[in-house]
CSV table of C-alpha atoms in Angstrom, one decimal:
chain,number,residue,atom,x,y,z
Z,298,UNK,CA,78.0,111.8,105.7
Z,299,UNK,CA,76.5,114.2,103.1
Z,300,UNK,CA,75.5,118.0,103.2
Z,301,UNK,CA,72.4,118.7,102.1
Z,302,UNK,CA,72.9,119.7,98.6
Z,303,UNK,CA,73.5,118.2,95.0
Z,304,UNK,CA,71.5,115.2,96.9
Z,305,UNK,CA,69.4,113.1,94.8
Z,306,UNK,CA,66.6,110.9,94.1
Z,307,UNK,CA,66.6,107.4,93.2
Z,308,UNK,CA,64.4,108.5,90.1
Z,309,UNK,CA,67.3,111.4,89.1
Z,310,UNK,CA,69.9,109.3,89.6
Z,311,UNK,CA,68.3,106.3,87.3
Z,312,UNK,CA,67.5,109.1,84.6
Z,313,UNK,CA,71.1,111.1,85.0
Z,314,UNK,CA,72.6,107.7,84.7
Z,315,UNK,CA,70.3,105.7,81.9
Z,316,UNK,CA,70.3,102.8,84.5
Z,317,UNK,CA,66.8,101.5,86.0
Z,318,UNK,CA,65.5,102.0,89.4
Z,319,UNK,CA,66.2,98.4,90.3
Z,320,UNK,CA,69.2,98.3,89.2
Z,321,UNK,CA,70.5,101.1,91.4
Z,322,UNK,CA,68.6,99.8,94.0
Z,323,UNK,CA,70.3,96.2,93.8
Z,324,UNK,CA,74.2,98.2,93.8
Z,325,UNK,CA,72.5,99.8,97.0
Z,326,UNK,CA,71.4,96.5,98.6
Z,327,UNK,CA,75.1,95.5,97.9
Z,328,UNK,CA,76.7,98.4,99.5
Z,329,UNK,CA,78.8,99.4,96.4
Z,330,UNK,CA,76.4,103.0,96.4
Z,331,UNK,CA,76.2,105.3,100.0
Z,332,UNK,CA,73.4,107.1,100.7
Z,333,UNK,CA,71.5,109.2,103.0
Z,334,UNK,CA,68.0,108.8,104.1
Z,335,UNK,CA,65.9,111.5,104.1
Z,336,UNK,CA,63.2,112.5,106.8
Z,337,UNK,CA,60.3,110.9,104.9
Z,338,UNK,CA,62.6,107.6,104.3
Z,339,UNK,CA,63.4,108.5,101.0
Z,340,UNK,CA,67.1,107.4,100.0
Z,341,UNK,CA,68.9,110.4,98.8
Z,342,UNK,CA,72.0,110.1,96.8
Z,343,UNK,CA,75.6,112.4,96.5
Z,344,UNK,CA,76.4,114.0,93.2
Z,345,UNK,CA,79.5,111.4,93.3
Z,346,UNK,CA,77.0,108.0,92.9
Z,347,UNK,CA,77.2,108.7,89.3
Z,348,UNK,CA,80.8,108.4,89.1
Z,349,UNK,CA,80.5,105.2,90.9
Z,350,UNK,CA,77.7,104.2,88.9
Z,351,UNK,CA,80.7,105.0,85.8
Z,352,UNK,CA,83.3,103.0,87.8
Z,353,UNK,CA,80.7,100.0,88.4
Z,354,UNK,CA,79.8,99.7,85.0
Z,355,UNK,CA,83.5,99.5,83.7
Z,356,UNK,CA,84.7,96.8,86.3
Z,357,UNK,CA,81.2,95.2,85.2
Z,358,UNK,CA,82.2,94.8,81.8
Z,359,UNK,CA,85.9,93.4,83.2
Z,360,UNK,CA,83.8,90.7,84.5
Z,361,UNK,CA,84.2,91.5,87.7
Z,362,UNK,CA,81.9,90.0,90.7
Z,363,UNK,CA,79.9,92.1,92.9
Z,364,UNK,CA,82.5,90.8,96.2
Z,365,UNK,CA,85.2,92.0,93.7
Z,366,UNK,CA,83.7,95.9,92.8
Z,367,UNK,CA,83.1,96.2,96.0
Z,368,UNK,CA,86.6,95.7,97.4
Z,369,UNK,CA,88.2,97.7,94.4
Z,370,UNK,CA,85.5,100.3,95.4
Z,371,UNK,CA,86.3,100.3,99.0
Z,372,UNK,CA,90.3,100.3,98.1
Z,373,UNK,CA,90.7,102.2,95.4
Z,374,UNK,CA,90.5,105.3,97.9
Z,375,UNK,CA,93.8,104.5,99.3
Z,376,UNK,CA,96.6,107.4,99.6
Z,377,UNK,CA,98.7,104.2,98.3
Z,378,UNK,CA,96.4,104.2,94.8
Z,379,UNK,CA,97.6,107.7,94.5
Z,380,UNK,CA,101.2,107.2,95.1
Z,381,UNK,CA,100.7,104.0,92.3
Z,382,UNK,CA,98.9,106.3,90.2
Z,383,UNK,CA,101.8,109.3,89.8
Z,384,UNK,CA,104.5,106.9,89.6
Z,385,UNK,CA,102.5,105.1,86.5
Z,386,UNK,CA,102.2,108.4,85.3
Z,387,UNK,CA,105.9,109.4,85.4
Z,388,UNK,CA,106.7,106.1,84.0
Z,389,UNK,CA,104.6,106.6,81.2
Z,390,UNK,CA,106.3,110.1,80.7
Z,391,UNK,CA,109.4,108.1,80.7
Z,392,UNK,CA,108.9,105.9,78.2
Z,393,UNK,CA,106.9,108.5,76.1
Z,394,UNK,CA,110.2,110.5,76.3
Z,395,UNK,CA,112.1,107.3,75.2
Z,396,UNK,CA,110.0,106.8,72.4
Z,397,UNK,CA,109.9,110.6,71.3
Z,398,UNK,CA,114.1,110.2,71.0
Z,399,UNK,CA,114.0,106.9,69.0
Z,400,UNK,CA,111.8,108.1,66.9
Z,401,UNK,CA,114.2,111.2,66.0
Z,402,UNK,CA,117.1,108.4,65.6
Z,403,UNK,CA,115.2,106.5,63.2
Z,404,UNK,CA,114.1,109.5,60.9
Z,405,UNK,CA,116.7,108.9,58.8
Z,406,UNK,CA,117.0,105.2,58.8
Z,407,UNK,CA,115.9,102.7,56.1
Z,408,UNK,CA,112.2,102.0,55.9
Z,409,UNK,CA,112.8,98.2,56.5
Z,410,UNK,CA,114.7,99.4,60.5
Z,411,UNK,CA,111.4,101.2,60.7
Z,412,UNK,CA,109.0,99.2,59.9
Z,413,UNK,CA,111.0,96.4,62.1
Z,414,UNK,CA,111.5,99.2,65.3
Z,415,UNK,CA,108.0,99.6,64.9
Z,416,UNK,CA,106.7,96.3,65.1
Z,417,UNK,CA,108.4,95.9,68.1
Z,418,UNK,CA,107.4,98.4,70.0
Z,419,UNK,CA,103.7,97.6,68.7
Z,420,UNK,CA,104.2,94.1,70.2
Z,421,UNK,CA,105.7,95.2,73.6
Z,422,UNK,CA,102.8,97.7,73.8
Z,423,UNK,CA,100.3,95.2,72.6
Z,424,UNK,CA,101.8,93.2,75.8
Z,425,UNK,CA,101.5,96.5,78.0
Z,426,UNK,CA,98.5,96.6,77.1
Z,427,UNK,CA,97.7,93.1,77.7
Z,428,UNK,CA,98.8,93.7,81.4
Z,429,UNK,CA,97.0,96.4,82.3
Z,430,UNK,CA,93.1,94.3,80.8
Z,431,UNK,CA,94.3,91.5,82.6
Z,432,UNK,CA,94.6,93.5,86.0
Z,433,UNK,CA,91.4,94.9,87.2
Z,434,UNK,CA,93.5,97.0,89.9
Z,435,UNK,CA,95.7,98.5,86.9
Z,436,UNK,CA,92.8,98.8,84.9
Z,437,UNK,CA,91.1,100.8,86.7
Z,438,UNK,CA,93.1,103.1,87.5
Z,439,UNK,CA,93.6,103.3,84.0
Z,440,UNK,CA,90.2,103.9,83.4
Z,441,UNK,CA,89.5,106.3,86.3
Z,442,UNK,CA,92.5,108.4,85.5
Z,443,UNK,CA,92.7,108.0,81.8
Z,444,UNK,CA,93.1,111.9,81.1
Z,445,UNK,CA,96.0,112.5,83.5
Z,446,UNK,CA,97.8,109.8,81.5
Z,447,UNK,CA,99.7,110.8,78.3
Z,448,UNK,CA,99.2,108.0,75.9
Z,449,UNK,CA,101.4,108.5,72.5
Z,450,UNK,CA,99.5,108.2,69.7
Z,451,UNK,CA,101.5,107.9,66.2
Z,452,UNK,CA,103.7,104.7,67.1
């Protein structure tokens, strides 16, 4: 399951991560953290549990149940996530593209087309937006790919 290196204590993990012992240990109890056990029965953990530990927290705080971090942890894996994730990308590139040529169009336009171009936009973005919180699946892989995701900043 794991090579022998870049393994870790429960004590390292809790102190690399700025969680408690217990809590780690209840994630373990769960199954949402692998492990290895080592030949005096201690529980050794990958370099990767803190990324988990990362991805945890952040469907924690979507209110997420154990049952339901633990399937989006299990799935999230998928070769289909993957394909999902580039083609959100591209579409992103897409519509930053879009956004990038109306925003040449409207240098020259009144303030008052502006201002109202831009309040729609912020509304169907606000609503984008809204759709990706309200979907854990979307939102994580929002979260655990935000830097491959070009987000334009200056609507």
């Amino acid at each position: 399951m794991f090579i022998g290196k870049g393994l870790m204590k429960i004590g390292e993990v809790a102190r690399l991560s700025g969680l408690s012992t217990r809590t780690i240990d209840y994630y373990t109890n769960c199954g949402l953290l692998a492990f290895k056990r080592s030949e005096v029965n201690y529980r050794l953990y990958p370099g990767t549990v803190l990324q988990t530990l990362d991805r945890i927290q952040v469907l924690k705080n979507q209110r997420m149940t154990i049952p339901e971090i633990h399937r989006t942890l299990n799935t999230a894996s998928l070769p289909e996530t993957t394909e999902l994730i580039e083609d959100v990308i591209d579409e992103f590139n897409c519509l930053q593209t879009k956004i990038i040529r109306l925003e040449e169009q409207l240098k020259d336009a009144p303030v008052h087309v502006k201002v109202q171009s831009s309040k729609i936009l912020e509304s169907k973005m606000v609503d984008l937006g809204t759709c990706v919180s309200n979907n854990s699946n979307y939102s994580l892989l929002f979260t655990s790919h935000a830097g491959k995701v070009p987000i334009y900043q200056d609507i």
